[in-house]
Amino acid sequence: MSKLQIKRAAVLGAGVMGAQIAAHLANAGVPVLLYDLAAREGDPNGIVLKALAGLRKLEPAPLASPASLDWITPANYDQHLDQLSGCDLVIEAIAERLDWKTDLYHRVAPHIGVQAILASNTSGLSVGALAQALPEKLRSRFCGVHFFNPPRYMKLVELVAAPETRPDVLDDLESWLTSHLGKGVIRALDTPNFIANRVGVFSMLAAMHHTVRLGLGFDEVDALTGPLIGRPKSATYRTADVVGLDTLAHVIDTLRDGATDDPWHVFFEVPGWLQQLIDQGALGQKTRRGVYRKEGRDILVLDLKQGEYRASAGQVADEVASILKQKDPAARLRDLRTSSHPQAQFLWSVLRDTFHYSAYHLAGIADNARDLDLAMRWGFGWSLGPLETWQAAGWQAVAQAIREDIDHQASMATVPLPDWAVEPDRRGVHAPQGSYAPRDGRLVAPSSLPVYARQVFPERVLGGQDAVPPAQDILWENEGVRLWCLPDIDAGVAILSFKSKMHTIGDEVLDGVLHAVSLAERDSDALVLWHEAPFAVGANLKQVSEAVAAGEFERLEQTVARFQQASLALHYAQVPVVAAAQGMALGGGCEFLMHASARVLALESYVGLVEAGVGLIPAGGGSKAFAVRAARLAAQTETPAEVFPYLQPVFRNIAMAQVSKSAWLAIEAGFGQPSDTVVFHPDELLWTALRRARAMADLGHRIPARPRDIPVAGRSGIANFDMLLVNMREGGMISQHDYRVAHAAAVALCGGDVDTGSRVDEAWLLAVERREFMALLRTPETQARIRHTLDTGKPLRN
């Protein structure tokens, strides 16, 4: 692990990137000073205060919780420069102007402490040139640290050394960024736009060039360049709108000005249509108009031929769709190249030119092929990097096709592939021993920094073996789960993983959980519930729907009872059970999470009891758990029987099927405990959970007592919720069935139709939620909701 401790940080510049970098530091619990110019009127910190207010409104939310704002202190350059001396990390994030940045460095350098690292969040300026503006004693602690936007969600950070940067500074900062901020750090060379923007922006420029050349529509190109080829849904032109057309133009200009000797330099120009949109103030999503424009519910797209917007309806031709559906990547590329369809020619041309560009520039912009491929995955959301894609499709065949296109001047540039790329025995750039580094012609193994030992199953490149996978012993498994351990890490902690699609919870998973817990109690010291994201998206609705169609309601009720039994088995296990969650933990997955002894949550955990979306209520112990929680919270007050106030926020979450948007918000909502652990790098989740479980076991696990004499809100609580629901129904805000579902949730949370203040036990609460669940399941409206969700993946309002 890094010896670096960031007890306090500063961010210089409260613009879009600066404010969001400060927000993510605050998410990690780092006190941060956010600086900008002093306002000319009013509060001198007015610029920063406005930026902080803006953080609350941005979507996706840069703040993992509104409480994160408490970690950020506004500051300005006129009054607060002396406070920089107490900061361990100072990140400059002002506009991409070399003169502005160097002027700021002259101003702040005298105030930066001897222990501090100074880093520039430049997206492409020369880090070496920036370093020259600093005093010599500070240059060894200066580097580039390029966050991708939005900083909370984008994994990539490019770390760029200046000529005098100390190696230990880079190692320590890489380790800290990885573990504390959850980043994938790539060491980029100090070249224009570094790695990801260099290749990614070229790929966008290639797409723009071939769009016009082949006469395709922008929406047509987006249909082609999204998930069908392993790219994000925003594809090409929607991505441009999201990034901001002005920002994209600036990056293109930086590439044009900085890479004058690039063989593709002639293409480093902002297309005329793009510049025209910018001149009109149509900058994309932030101005609600760019390549796309939204009118009401309709999405319009700019049509270059017509010179105006039209309805967006981009479709992939059947012929091309058939090619892309082939599982063999070699066949896909071969058929795209040989097809005469413009869409196929477009895809082959863009992929070919990106392969060509990546191979040609690899030696100049990255240390090795793995760094380039991971930069594109993490910075642009590609499922595979360009060199991985090339290798998967057969290196020699693709290389030959590229060479032929170069010879026939079909490529964007006629410069030949580098010699290493056309070696007759080359099969790719990734191998079990490492990834190819063309500058010295060797295979480079992944980083050996200690921080990466925390990643039990690190992300790998296709064809590579980035780390030797740890030995695994399978202890038991059935169709639904696998119980296993890592003997070289901790053989005494069993790991339970679901095998079902999206980790849904069906009969085989319930049986597996119950048996696995009993085995762990007999043979292990602790149990960790972990698998890759999502944690679990809820009950297996397909099984539920089939049983409903067969009229097997008695069996379904037994299944619900078994679900409750599984939750209780996790909760009352004789060994500590640690649930390690990343991504969605919904419905029954949320209930399993709640019933564990402790939780280790990735920051990006989206947790919620969402059963209302399919016309049901939580009945795997979730309603019971919140009723018990309300009683415990009330017990800490002078009125221990008044539980209703503690049910109100829970009822709203359940009735509206709300999902927390971060681990911190999940804990605040009561799905976890303040003592739970939040991990920023998801690949550290299992490592952390294993250690949490081991510590709990070694300290002596205490089985929780079964709650008795639980005060419930009863009839008056139900009546209070009903008053709200009736008003919403009469106002047309909810349907009659929405009312029925929410009423059932109220009954379960309030302990059923009993006197207010009545004392019940856990079995009573479980019986109430089970009864209300089954009553809803028998209704045609709920059955219709379940079928609709299975058919469309979307909720039905009926």
mmCIF file of C-alpha atoms in Angstrom, residues 526-737:
data_model
loop_
_atom_site.group_PDB
_atom_site.id
_atom_site.type_symbol
_atom_site.label_atom_id
_atom_site.label_comp_id
_atom_site.label_asym_id
_atom_site.label_seq_id
_atom_site.Cartn_x
_atom_site.Cartn_y
_atom_site.Cartn_z
ATOM 1 C CA ALA A 526 -16.823 -17.057 8.442
ATOM 2 C CA LEU A 527 -18.819 -16.653 5.243
ATOM 3 C CA VAL A 528 -18.560 -13.967 2.551
ATOM 4 C CA LEU A 529 -21.382 -13.503 0.043
ATOM 5 C CA TRP A 530 -19.670 -12.199 -3.120
ATOM 6 C CA HIS A 531 -19.815 -12.363 -6.882
ATOM 7 C CA GLU A 532 -19.297 -9.876 -9.682
ATOM 8 C CA ALA A 533 -21.856 -7.125 -10.217
ATOM 9 C CA PRO A 534 -24.771 -7.023 -10.010
ATOM 10 C CA PHE A 535 -25.094 -8.285 -6.453
ATOM 11 C CA ALA A 536 -28.638 -9.515 -7.151
ATOM 12 C CA VAL A 537 -31.555 -8.023 -9.062
ATOM 13 C CA GLY A 538 -34.219 -9.735 -6.967
ATOM 14 C CA ALA A 539 -36.420 -12.803 -7.181
ATOM 15 C CA ASN A 540 -36.518 -14.985 -10.276
ATOM 16 C CA LEU A 541 -39.693 -13.526 -11.800
ATOM 17 C CA LYS A 542 -39.761 -16.150 -14.537
ATOM 18 C CA GLN A 543 -40.186 -18.892 -11.954
ATOM 19 C CA VAL A 544 -42.820 -16.812 -10.155
ATOM 20 C CA SER A 545 -44.752 -16.136 -13.360
ATOM 21 C CA GLU A 546 -44.717 -19.797 -14.393
ATOM 22 C CA ALA A 547 -45.993 -20.903 -10.975
ATOM 23 C CA VAL A 548 -48.745 -18.263 -11.078
ATOM 24 C CA ALA A 549 -49.810 -19.422 -14.527
ATOM 25 C CA ALA A 550 -50.018 -22.982 -13.195
ATOM 26 C CA GLY A 551 -52.048 -21.821 -10.184
ATOM 27 C CA GLU A 552 -49.398 -23.086 -7.752
ATOM 28 C CA PHE A 553 -50.038 -20.480 -5.077
ATOM 29 C CA GLU A 554 -49.502 -22.866 -2.192
ATOM 30 C CA ARG A 555 -46.053 -23.716 -3.528
ATOM 31 C CA LEU A 556 -45.328 -20.036 -4.049
ATOM 32 C CA GLU A 557 -46.190 -19.299 -0.441
ATOM 33 C CA GLN A 558 -43.789 -22.042 0.600
ATOM 34 C CA THR A 559 -41.155 -20.403 -1.584
ATOM 35 C CA VAL A 560 -41.724 -17.040 0.122
ATOM 36 C CA ALA A 561 -41.389 -18.751 3.498
ATOM 37 C CA ARG A 562 -38.147 -20.356 2.273
ATOM 38 C CA PHE A 563 -36.931 -16.924 1.135
ATOM 39 C CA GLN A 564 -37.543 -15.620 4.658
ATOM 40 C CA GLN A 565 -35.804 -18.682 6.069
ATOM 41 C CA ALA A 566 -32.745 -17.986 3.902
ATOM 42 C CA SER A 567 -32.602 -14.339 5.056
ATOM 43 C CA LEU A 568 -32.823 -15.459 8.683
ATOM 44 C CA ALA A 569 -30.148 -18.099 8.095
ATOM 45 C CA LEU A 570 -27.768 -15.356 6.960
ATOM 46 C CA HIS A 571 -28.723 -13.144 9.907
ATOM 47 C CA TYR A 572 -28.526 -15.745 12.668
ATOM 48 C CA ALA A 573 -25.643 -17.800 11.305
ATOM 49 C CA GLN A 574 -23.243 -19.178 13.896
ATOM 50 C CA VAL A 575 -20.389 -17.613 11.905
ATOM 51 C CA PRO A 576 -20.149 -13.977 10.734
ATOM 52 C CA VAL A 577 -21.661 -13.400 7.296
ATOM 53 C CA VAL A 578 -20.265 -10.463 5.305
ATOM 54 C CA ALA A 579 -22.134 -9.421 2.163
ATOM 55 C CA ALA A 580 -19.888 -7.775 -0.434
ATOM 56 C CA ALA A 581 -21.990 -5.869 -2.947
ATOM 57 C CA GLN A 582 -21.353 -3.919 -6.117
ATOM 58 C CA GLY A 583 -23.889 -2.576 -8.580
ATOM 59 C CA MET A 584 -27.570 -3.403 -8.178
ATOM 60 C CA ALA A 585 -28.819 -5.031 -4.982
ATOM 61 C CA LEU A 586 -32.560 -4.948 -5.565
ATOM 62 C CA GLY A 587 -35.578 -6.599 -3.980
ATOM 63 C CA GLY A 588 -34.548 -9.936 -2.544
ATOM 64 C CA GLY A 589 -30.906 -9.074 -3.146
ATOM 65 C CA CYS A 590 -31.358 -6.042 -0.924
ATOM 66 C CA GLU A 591 -33.030 -8.231 1.729
ATOM 67 C CA PHE A 592 -30.103 -10.664 1.755
ATOM 68 C CA LEU A 593 -27.759 -7.695 2.043
ATOM 69 C CA MET A 594 -29.711 -6.276 4.991
ATOM 70 C CA HIS A 595 -29.669 -9.588 6.874
ATOM 71 C CA ALA A 596 -25.899 -10.148 6.724
ATOM 72 C CA SER A 597 -23.813 -9.593 9.840
ATOM 73 C CA ALA A 598 -21.975 -6.775 8.059
ATOM 74 C CA ARG A 599 -21.636 -5.307 4.608
ATOM 75 C CA VAL A 600 -18.750 -4.227 2.411
ATOM 76 C CA LEU A 601 -20.220 -2.011 -0.293
ATOM 77 C CA ALA A 602 -18.590 -0.667 -3.437
ATOM 78 C CA LEU A 603 -19.268 3.065 -3.660
ATOM 79 C CA GLU A 604 -21.328 2.460 -6.793
ATOM 80 C CA SER A 605 -23.885 0.205 -5.124
ATOM 81 C CA TYR A 606 -27.491 0.832 -6.051
ATOM 82 C CA VAL A 607 -29.678 -0.669 -3.362
ATOM 83 C CA GLY A 608 -33.440 -0.707 -2.967
ATOM 84 C CA LEU A 609 -36.611 -2.638 -2.191
ATOM 85 C CA VAL A 610 -38.229 -2.287 -5.602
ATOM 86 C CA GLU A 611 -40.975 -4.923 -5.408
ATOM 87 C CA ALA A 612 -43.694 -2.277 -5.853
ATOM 88 C CA GLY A 613 -42.567 -1.975 -9.474
ATOM 89 C CA VAL A 614 -44.036 -5.438 -10.128
ATOM 90 C CA GLY A 615 -47.002 -4.952 -7.822
ATOM 91 C CA LEU A 616 -45.544 -6.682 -4.769
ATOM 92 C CA ILE A 617 -43.991 -5.778 -1.406
ATOM 93 C CA PRO A 618 -40.763 -6.922 0.276
ATOM 94 C CA ALA A 619 -41.431 -10.342 1.796
ATOM 95 C CA GLY A 620 -37.996 -11.866 2.172
ATOM 96 C CA GLY A 621 -37.739 -10.261 5.575
ATOM 97 C CA GLY A 622 -37.291 -6.695 4.321
ATOM 98 C CA SER A 623 -40.541 -5.302 5.711
ATOM 99 C CA LYS A 624 -39.899 -7.111 8.991
ATOM 100 C CA ALA A 625 -36.364 -5.741 9.190
ATOM 101 C CA PHE A 626 -37.545 -2.140 8.872
ATOM 102 C CA ALA A 627 -40.295 -2.654 11.445
ATOM 103 C CA VAL A 628 -37.674 -3.962 13.879
ATOM 104 C CA ARG A 629 -35.328 -1.099 13.003
ATOM 105 C CA ALA A 630 -38.060 1.475 13.701
ATOM 106 C CA ALA A 631 -38.689 -0.093 17.101
ATOM 107 C CA ARG A 632 -34.985 0.041 17.965
ATOM 108 C CA LEU A 633 -34.685 3.679 16.918
ATOM 109 C CA ALA A 634 -37.763 4.585 18.954
ATOM 110 C CA ALA A 635 -36.335 2.715 21.955
ATOM 111 C CA GLN A 636 -33.518 5.241 22.097
ATOM 112 C CA THR A 637 -36.006 8.087 22.701
ATOM 113 C CA GLU A 638 -38.291 9.082 25.547
ATOM 114 C CA THR A 639 -41.271 7.626 23.653
ATOM 115 C CA PRO A 640 -40.152 4.082 22.789
ATOM 116 C CA ALA A 641 -43.586 2.976 21.587
ATOM 117 C CA GLU A 642 -43.892 5.722 18.953
ATOM 118 C CA VAL A 643 -42.377 3.970 15.970
ATOM 119 C CA PHE A 644 -44.383 5.623 13.190
ATOM 120 C CA PRO A 645 -41.964 8.543 12.507
ATOM 121 C CA TYR A 646 -39.198 6.032 11.768
ATOM 122 C CA LEU A 647 -41.380 4.211 9.253
ATOM 123 C CA GLN A 648 -42.271 7.229 7.140
ATOM 124 C CA PRO A 649 -39.069 7.517 5.048
ATOM 125 C CA VAL A 650 -38.952 3.719 4.684
ATOM 126 C CA PHE A 651 -42.560 3.595 3.478
ATOM 127 C CA ARG A 652 -41.843 6.258 0.866
ATOM 128 C CA ASN A 653 -38.829 4.324 -0.426
ATOM 129 C CA ILE A 654 -40.748 1.039 -0.636
ATOM 130 C CA ALA A 655 -43.946 2.483 -2.104
ATOM 131 C CA MET A 656 -42.039 4.394 -4.771
ATOM 132 C CA ALA A 657 -39.525 1.575 -5.402
ATOM 133 C CA GLN A 658 -36.678 4.020 -4.863
ATOM 134 C CA VAL A 659 -33.089 2.921 -5.290
ATOM 135 C CA SER A 660 -30.161 4.516 -3.484
ATOM 136 C CA LYS A 661 -27.632 6.065 -5.848
ATOM 137 C CA SER A 662 -24.517 5.228 -3.828
ATOM 138 C CA ALA A 663 -23.329 3.072 -0.957
ATOM 139 C CA TRP A 664 -23.418 6.068 1.385
ATOM 140 C CA LEU A 665 -27.061 6.743 0.507
ATOM 141 C CA ALA A 666 -27.869 3.040 0.955
ATOM 142 C CA ILE A 667 -26.508 3.194 4.483
ATOM 143 C CA GLU A 668 -28.401 6.407 5.182
ATOM 144 C CA ALA A 669 -31.607 4.740 3.945
ATOM 145 C CA GLY A 670 -31.184 1.926 6.464
ATOM 146 C CA PHE A 671 -30.105 -0.806 4.050
ATOM 147 C CA GLY A 672 -26.795 -0.938 5.905
ATOM 148 C CA GLN A 673 -25.199 0.261 9.113
ATOM 149 C CA PRO A 674 -22.832 3.206 9.765
ATOM 150 C CA SER A 675 -20.208 0.613 10.755
ATOM 151 C CA ASP A 676 -20.273 -0.948 7.281
ATOM 152 C CA THR A 677 -17.290 -0.535 4.982
ATOM 153 C CA VAL A 678 -17.440 1.420 1.721
ATOM 154 C CA VAL A 679 -14.814 0.486 -0.862
ATOM 155 C CA PHE A 680 -14.018 2.837 -3.733
ATOM 156 C CA HIS A 681 -12.281 0.360 -6.044
ATOM 157 C CA PRO A 682 -14.682 -2.510 -6.800
ATOM 158 C CA ASP A 683 -11.811 -4.906 -7.484
ATOM 159 C CA GLU A 684 -10.844 -4.550 -3.801
ATOM 160 C CA LEU A 685 -14.301 -5.648 -2.653
ATOM 161 C CA LEU A 686 -13.554 -9.340 -2.121
ATOM 162 C CA TRP A 687 -10.178 -8.703 -0.465
ATOM 163 C CA THR A 688 -11.756 -6.262 1.969
ATOM 164 C CA ALA A 689 -14.707 -8.536 2.717
ATOM 165 C CA LEU A 690 -12.417 -11.490 3.451
ATOM 166 C CA ARG A 691 -10.465 -9.409 5.936
ATOM 167 C CA ARG A 692 -13.606 -8.006 7.525
ATOM 168 C CA ALA A 693 -14.963 -11.515 7.950
ATOM 169 C CA ARG A 694 -11.673 -12.796 9.368
ATOM 170 C CA ALA A 695 -11.515 -9.950 11.880
ATOM 171 C CA MET A 696 -15.092 -10.586 13.001
ATOM 172 C CA ALA A 697 -14.379 -14.279 13.400
ATOM 173 C CA ASP A 698 -11.163 -13.717 15.345
ATOM 174 C CA LEU A 699 -12.813 -11.213 17.675
ATOM 175 C CA GLY A 700 -15.576 -13.687 18.459
ATOM 176 C CA HIS A 701 -18.830 -13.655 16.528
ATOM 177 C CA ARG A 702 -21.903 -12.774 18.536
ATOM 178 C CA ILE A 703 -25.131 -14.163 17.131
ATOM 179 C CA PRO A 704 -27.854 -11.494 17.296
ATOM 180 C CA ALA A 705 -30.742 -12.114 19.676
ATOM 181 C CA ARG A 706 -34.114 -12.727 18.074
ATOM 182 C CA PRO A 707 -36.234 -9.638 18.707
ATOM 183 C CA ARG A 708 -39.326 -10.012 20.887
ATOM 184 C CA ASP A 709 -41.859 -7.523 22.229
ATOM 185 C CA ILE A 710 -41.516 -5.332 19.166
ATOM 186 C CA PRO A 711 -43.826 -2.289 19.363
ATOM 187 C CA VAL A 712 -45.644 -1.689 16.078
ATOM 188 C CA ALA A 713 -47.529 1.244 14.589
ATOM 189 C CA GLY A 714 -50.597 -0.911 14.008
ATOM 190 C CA ARG A 715 -53.949 0.460 12.826
ATOM 191 C CA SER A 716 -53.222 4.141 13.407
ATOM 192 C CA GLY A 717 -49.979 3.873 11.432
ATOM 193 C CA ILE A 718 -51.804 2.173 8.571
ATOM 194 C CA ALA A 719 -54.525 4.834 8.714
ATOM 195 C CA ASN A 720 -51.943 7.629 8.555
ATOM 196 C CA PHE A 721 -50.333 6.106 5.493
ATOM 197 C CA ASP A 722 -53.761 5.527 3.942
ATOM 198 C CA MET A 723 -54.662 9.202 4.308
ATOM 199 C CA LEU A 724 -51.646 10.091 2.203
ATOM 200 C CA LEU A 725 -52.408 7.374 -0.331
ATOM 201 C CA VAL A 726 -56.061 8.316 -0.714
ATOM 202 C CA ASN A 727 -55.115 11.917 -1.472
ATOM 203 C CA MET A 728 -52.613 10.740 -4.070
ATOM 204 C CA ARG A 729 -55.168 8.404 -5.650
ATOM 205 C CA GLU A 730 -57.886 11.040 -5.747
ATOM 206 C CA GLY A 731 -55.402 13.496 -7.252
ATOM 207 C CA GLY A 732 -54.598 11.072 -10.056
ATOM 208 C CA MET A 733 -50.993 10.639 -8.890
ATOM 209 C CA ILE A 734 -51.353 6.895 -8.345
ATOM 210 C CA SER A 735 -53.659 4.199 -9.711
ATOM 211 C CA GLN A 736 -56.039 2.065 -7.708
ATOM 212 C CA HIS A 737 -53.557 -0.807 -7.836
#
